[in-house]
JSON list of C-alpha atoms in Angstrom, two decimals:
[
{"chain": "V", "resi": 1, "resn": "UNK", "atom": "CA", "xyz": [2.13, -0.99, -4.95]},
{"chain": "V", "resi": 2, "resn": "UNK", "atom": "CA", "xyz": [3.55, -4.37, -5.87]},
{"chain": "V", "resi": 3, "resn": "UNK", "atom": "CA", "xyz": [3.06, -7.65, -4.05]},
{"chain": "V", "resi": 4, "resn": "UNK", "atom": "CA", "xyz": [6.55, -9.05, -4.38]},
{"chain": "V", "resi": 5, "resn": "UNK", "atom": "CA", "xyz": [6.46, -12.45, -2.69]},
{"chain": "V", "resi": 6, "resn": "UNK", "atom": "CA", "xyz": [4.53, -14.98, -0.66]},
{"chain": "V", "resi": 7, "resn": "UNK", "atom": "CA", "xyz": [5.64, -15.13, 2.98]},
{"chain": "V", "resi": 8, "resn": "UNK", "atom": "CA", "xyz": [3.53, -17.60, 4.91]},
{"chain": "V", "resi": 9, "resn": "UNK", "atom": "CA", "xyz": [0.64, -20.05, 4.46]},
{"chain": "V", "resi": 10, "resn": "UNK", "atom": "CA", "xyz": [-0.81, -19.24, 7.90]},
{"chain": "V", "resi": 11, "resn": "UNK", "atom": "CA", "xyz": [-4.45, -18.33, 7.22]},
{"chain": "V", "resi": 12, "resn": "UNK", "atom": "CA", "xyz": [-5.34, -16.27, 5.33]},
{"chain": "V", "resi": 13, "resn": "UNK", "atom": "CA", "xyz": [-1.83, -16.14, 3.83]},
{"chain": "V", "resi": 14, "resn": "UNK", "atom": "CA", "xyz": [0.79, -13.41, 4.16]},
{"chain": "V", "resi": 15, "resn": "UNK", "atom": "CA", "xyz": [2.65, -11.50, 1.45]},
{"chain": "V", "resi": 16, "resn": "UNK", "atom": "CA", "xyz": [5.40, -8.92, 1.23]},
{"chain": "V", "resi": 17, "resn": "UNK", "atom": "CA", "xyz": [4.58, -5.71, -0.64]},
{"chain": "V", "resi": 18, "resn": "UNK", "atom": "CA", "xyz": [6.50, -2.60, -1.56]},
{"chain": "V", "resi": 19, "resn": "UNK", "atom": "CA", "xyz": [6.11, 0.83, -3.09]},
{"chain": "V", "resi": 20, "resn": "UNK", "atom": "CA", "xyz": [8.30, 3.86, -3.73]},
{"chain": "V", "resi": 21, "resn": "UNK", "atom": "CA", "xyz": [7.22, 7.16, -2.25]},
{"chain": "V", "resi": 22, "resn": "UNK", "atom": "CA", "xyz": [7.41, 10.56, -3.96]},
{"chain": "V", "resi": 23, "resn": "UNK", "atom": "CA", "xyz": [11.07, 10.84, -2.92]},
{"chain": "V", "resi": 24, "resn": "UNK", "atom": "CA", "xyz": [12.06, 7.47, -4.42]},
{"chain": "V", "resi": 25, "resn": "UNK", "atom": "CA", "xyz": [12.35, 5.68, -1.06]},
{"chain": "V", "resi": 26, "resn": "UNK", "atom": "CA", "xyz": [11.16, 2.06, -1.08]},
{"chain": "V", "resi": 27, "resn": "UNK", "atom": "CA", "xyz": [8.81, 1.01, 1.72]},
{"chain": "V", "resi": 28, "resn": "UNK", "atom": "CA", "xyz": [8.03, -2.64, 2.48]},
{"chain": "V", "resi": 29, "resn": "UNK", "atom": "CA", "xyz": [4.99, -4.13, 4.17]},
{"chain": "V", "resi": 30, "resn": "UNK", "atom": "CA", "xyz": [4.07, -7.60, 5.39]},
{"chain": "V", "resi": 31, "resn": "UNK", "atom": "CA", "xyz": [0.32, -8.01, 5.23]},
{"chain": "V", "resi": 32, "resn": "UNK", "atom": "CA", "xyz": [-2.50, -10.52, 4.86]},
{"chain": "V", "resi": 33, "resn": "UNK", "atom": "CA", "xyz": [-2.97, -11.34, 1.17]},
{"chain": "V", "resi": 34, "resn": "UNK", "atom": "CA", "xyz": [-6.74, -10.55, 1.09]},
{"chain": "V", "resi": 35, "resn": "UNK", "atom": "CA", "xyz": [-6.07, -7.09, 2.58]},
{"chain": "V", "resi": 36, "resn": "UNK", "atom": "CA", "xyz": [-3.88, -6.04, -0.37]},
{"chain": "V", "resi": 37, "resn": "UNK", "atom": "CA", "xyz": [-5.36, -8.07, -3.26]},
{"chain": "V", "resi": 38, "resn": "UNK", "atom": "CA", "xyz": [-8.69, -9.31, -4.55]},
{"chain": "V", "resi": 39, "resn": "UNK", "atom": "CA", "xyz": [-6.94, -12.25, -6.24]},
{"chain": "V", "resi": 40, "resn": "UNK", "atom": "CA", "xyz": [-6.67, -15.72, -4.70]},
{"chain": "V", "resi": 41, "resn": "UNK", "atom": "CA", "xyz": [-2.91, -15.59, -4.07]},
{"chain": "V", "resi": 42, "resn": "UNK", "atom": "CA", "xyz": [-0.79, -18.44, -2.73]},
{"chain": "V", "resi": 43, "resn": "UNK", "atom": "CA", "xyz": [2.79, -19.67, -2.76]},
{"chain": "V", "resi": 44, "resn": "UNK", "atom": "CA", "xyz": [2.39, -20.86, -6.37]},
{"chain": "V", "resi": 45, "resn": "UNK", "atom": "CA", "xyz": [1.18, -17.50, -7.71]},
{"chain": "V", "resi": 46, "resn": "UNK", "atom": "CA", "xyz": [3.43, -15.51, -10.05]},
{"chain": "V", "resi": 47, "resn": "UNK", "atom": "CA", "xyz": [5.08, -12.50, -8.41]},
{"chain": "V", "resi": 48, "resn": "UNK", "atom": "CA", "xyz": [5.25, -9.53, -8.54]},
{"chain": "V", "resi": 49, "resn": "UNK", "atom": "CA", "xyz": [1.54, -8.78, -8.70]},
{"chain": "V", "resi": 50, "resn": "UNK", "atom": "CA", "xyz": [-0.24, -5.43, -8.47]},
{"chain": "V", "resi": 51, "resn": "UNK", "atom": "CA", "xyz": [-1.88, -4.69, -5.15]},
{"chain": "V", "resi": 52, "resn": "UNK", "atom": "CA", "xyz": [-3.62, -1.96, -3.18]},
{"chain": "V", "resi": 53, "resn": "UNK", "atom": "CA", "xyz": [-2.76, -0.60, 0.25]},
{"chain": "V", "resi": 54, "resn": "UNK", "atom": "CA", "xyz": [-5.57, 1.04, 2.22]},
{"chain": "V", "resi": 55, "resn": "UNK", "atom": "CA", "xyz": [-4.89, 4.59, 3.38]},
{"chain": "V", "resi": 56, "resn": "UNK", "atom": "CA", "xyz": [-6.50, 7.96, 4.01]},
{"chain": "V", "resi": 57, "resn": "UNK", "atom": "CA", "xyz": [-5.41, 11.22, 2.42]},
{"chain": "V", "resi": 58, "resn": "UNK", "atom": "CA", "xyz": [-4.26, 13.70, 5.06]},
{"chain": "V", "resi": 59, "resn": "UNK", "atom": "CA", "xyz": [-3.53, 16.63, 2.75]},
{"chain": "V", "resi": 60, "resn": "UNK", "atom": "CA", "xyz": [-2.57, 17.72, -0.74]},
{"chain": "V", "resi": 61, "resn": "UNK", "atom": "CA", "xyz": [0.06, 20.45, -1.03]},
{"chain": "V", "resi": 62, "resn": "UNK", "atom": "CA", "xyz": [2.13, 21.96, -3.83]},
{"chain": "V", "resi": 63, "resn": "UNK", "atom": "CA", "xyz": [5.71, 20.73, -3.84]},
{"chain": "V", "resi": 64, "resn": "UNK", "atom": "CA", "xyz": [8.75, 22.91, -4.46]},
{"chain": "V", "resi": 65, "resn": "UNK", "atom": "CA", "xyz": [8.85, 21.67, -8.06]},
{"chain": "V", "resi": 66, "resn": "UNK", "atom": "CA", "xyz": [5.16, 22.46, -8.67]},
{"chain": "V", "resi": 67, "resn": "UNK", "atom": "CA", "xyz": [4.02, 18.84, -8.41]},
{"chain": "V", "resi": 68, "resn": "UNK", "atom": "CA", "xyz": [1.26, 17.99, -5.97]},
{"chain": "V", "resi": 69, "resn": "UNK", "atom": "CA", "xyz": [2.42, 16.17, -2.84]},
{"chain": "V", "resi": 70, "resn": "UNK", "atom": "CA", "xyz": [-0.19, 13.91, -1.26]},
{"chain": "V", "resi": 71, "resn": "UNK", "atom": "CA", "xyz": [0.35, 12.98, 2.40]},
{"chain": "V", "resi": 72, "resn": "UNK", "atom": "CA", "xyz": [-1.31, 9.67, 3.29]},
{"chain": "V", "resi": 73, "resn": "UNK", "atom": "CA", "xyz": [-1.70, 7.58, 6.43]},
{"chain": "V", "resi": 74, "resn": "UNK", "atom": "CA", "xyz": [-1.95, 3.77, 6.27]},
{"chain": "V", "resi": 75, "resn": "UNK", "atom": "CA", "xyz": [-2.93, 3.51, 9.96]},
{"chain": "V", "resi": 76, "resn": "UNK", "atom": "CA", "xyz": [-6.49, 4.07, 8.79]},
{"chain": "V", "resi": 77, "resn": "UNK", "atom": "CA", "xyz": [-8.57, 2.25, 7.75]},
{"chain": "V", "resi": 78, "resn": "UNK", "atom": "CA", "xyz": [-6.88, -1.10, 8.61]},
{"chain": "V", "resi": 79, "resn": "UNK", "atom": "CA", "xyz": [-3.90, -0.38, 10.85]},
{"chain": "V", "resi": 80, "resn": "UNK", "atom": "CA", "xyz": [-1.23, -1.11, 8.23]},
{"chain": "V", "resi": 81, "resn": "UNK", "atom": "CA", "xyz": [2.38, -0.09, 8.89]},
{"chain": "V", "resi": 82, "resn": "UNK", "atom": "CA", "xyz": [5.66, -0.62, 7.06]},
{"chain": "V", "resi": 83, "resn": "UNK", "atom": "CA", "xyz": [8.26, -3.07, 8.35]},
{"chain": "V", "resi": 84, "resn": "UNK", "atom": "CA", "xyz": [9.99, 0.03, 9.80]},
{"chain": "V", "resi": 85, "resn": "UNK", "atom": "CA", "xyz": [6.80, 0.95, 11.70]},
{"chain": "V", "resi": 86, "resn": "UNK", "atom": "CA", "xyz": [5.88, 3.92, 9.49]},
{"chain": "V", "resi": 87, "resn": "UNK", "atom": "CA", "xyz": [2.31, 4.80, 8.58]},
{"chain": "V", "resi": 88, "resn": "UNK", "atom": "CA", "xyz": [2.69, 8.25, 6.96]},
{"chain": "V", "resi": 89, "resn": "UNK", "atom": "CA", "xyz": [4.05, 8.75, 3.47]},
{"chain": "V", "resi": 90, "resn": "UNK", "atom": "CA", "xyz": [4.23, 11.36, 0.73]},
{"chain": "V", "resi": 91, "resn": "UNK", "atom": "CA", "xyz": [3.09, 10.07, -2.66]},
{"chain": "V", "resi": 92, "resn": "UNK", "atom": "CA", "xyz": [2.20, 11.43, -6.10]},
{"chain": "V", "resi": 93, "resn": "UNK", "atom": "CA", "xyz": [-1.50, 11.81, -6.94]},
{"chain": "V", "resi": 94, "resn": "UNK", "atom": "CA", "xyz": [-1.16, 9.32, -9.80]},
{"chain": "V", "resi": 95, "resn": "UNK", "atom": "CA", "xyz": [-0.08, 6.63, -7.31]},
{"chain": "V", "resi": 96, "resn": "UNK", "atom": "CA", "xyz": [-3.49, 6.71, -5.61]},
{"chain": "V", "resi": 97, "resn": "UNK", "atom": "CA", "xyz": [-6.59, 4.71, -6.52]},
{"chain": "V", "resi": 98, "resn": "UNK", "atom": "CA", "xyz": [-9.80, 6.10, -5.08]},
{"chain": "V", "resi": 99, "resn": "UNK", "atom": "CA", "xyz": [-12.16, 3.44, -3.80]},
{"chain": "V", "resi": 100, "resn": "UNK", "atom": "CA", "xyz": [-15.79, 4.31, -3.13]},
{"chain": "V", "resi": 101, "resn": "UNK", "atom": "CA", "xyz": [-16.92, 3.92, 0.45]},
{"chain": "V", "resi": 102, "resn": "UNK", "atom": "CA", "xyz": [-19.79, 1.58, 1.13]},
{"chain": "V", "resi": 103, "resn": "UNK", "atom": "CA", "xyz": [-22.76, 3.07, 2.93]},
{"chain": "V", "resi": 104, "resn": "UNK", "atom": "CA", "xyz": [-24.56, 0.59, 5.00]}
]
């Protein structure tokens, strides 16, 4: 996922992000900067920047071409949806970054 531009200074700062799903469709998101990046972003930061979008894996299935299709939902854990209101997407396994859950 790429953070493509700064949107608004309203705390904590809002950015626009995008990624392409397994089918090549671009999806855009408007989200709080700290939710998608660990960097201290602002209007003066250089864009695009790499970012992460929280999601849960719903299932992994073989695609017609033999590639693994991963269905994800961005509703969990942080209620993120695309500008079109979508929360479910099909992505390639290599597009995912697994983050360890904290216990405690």
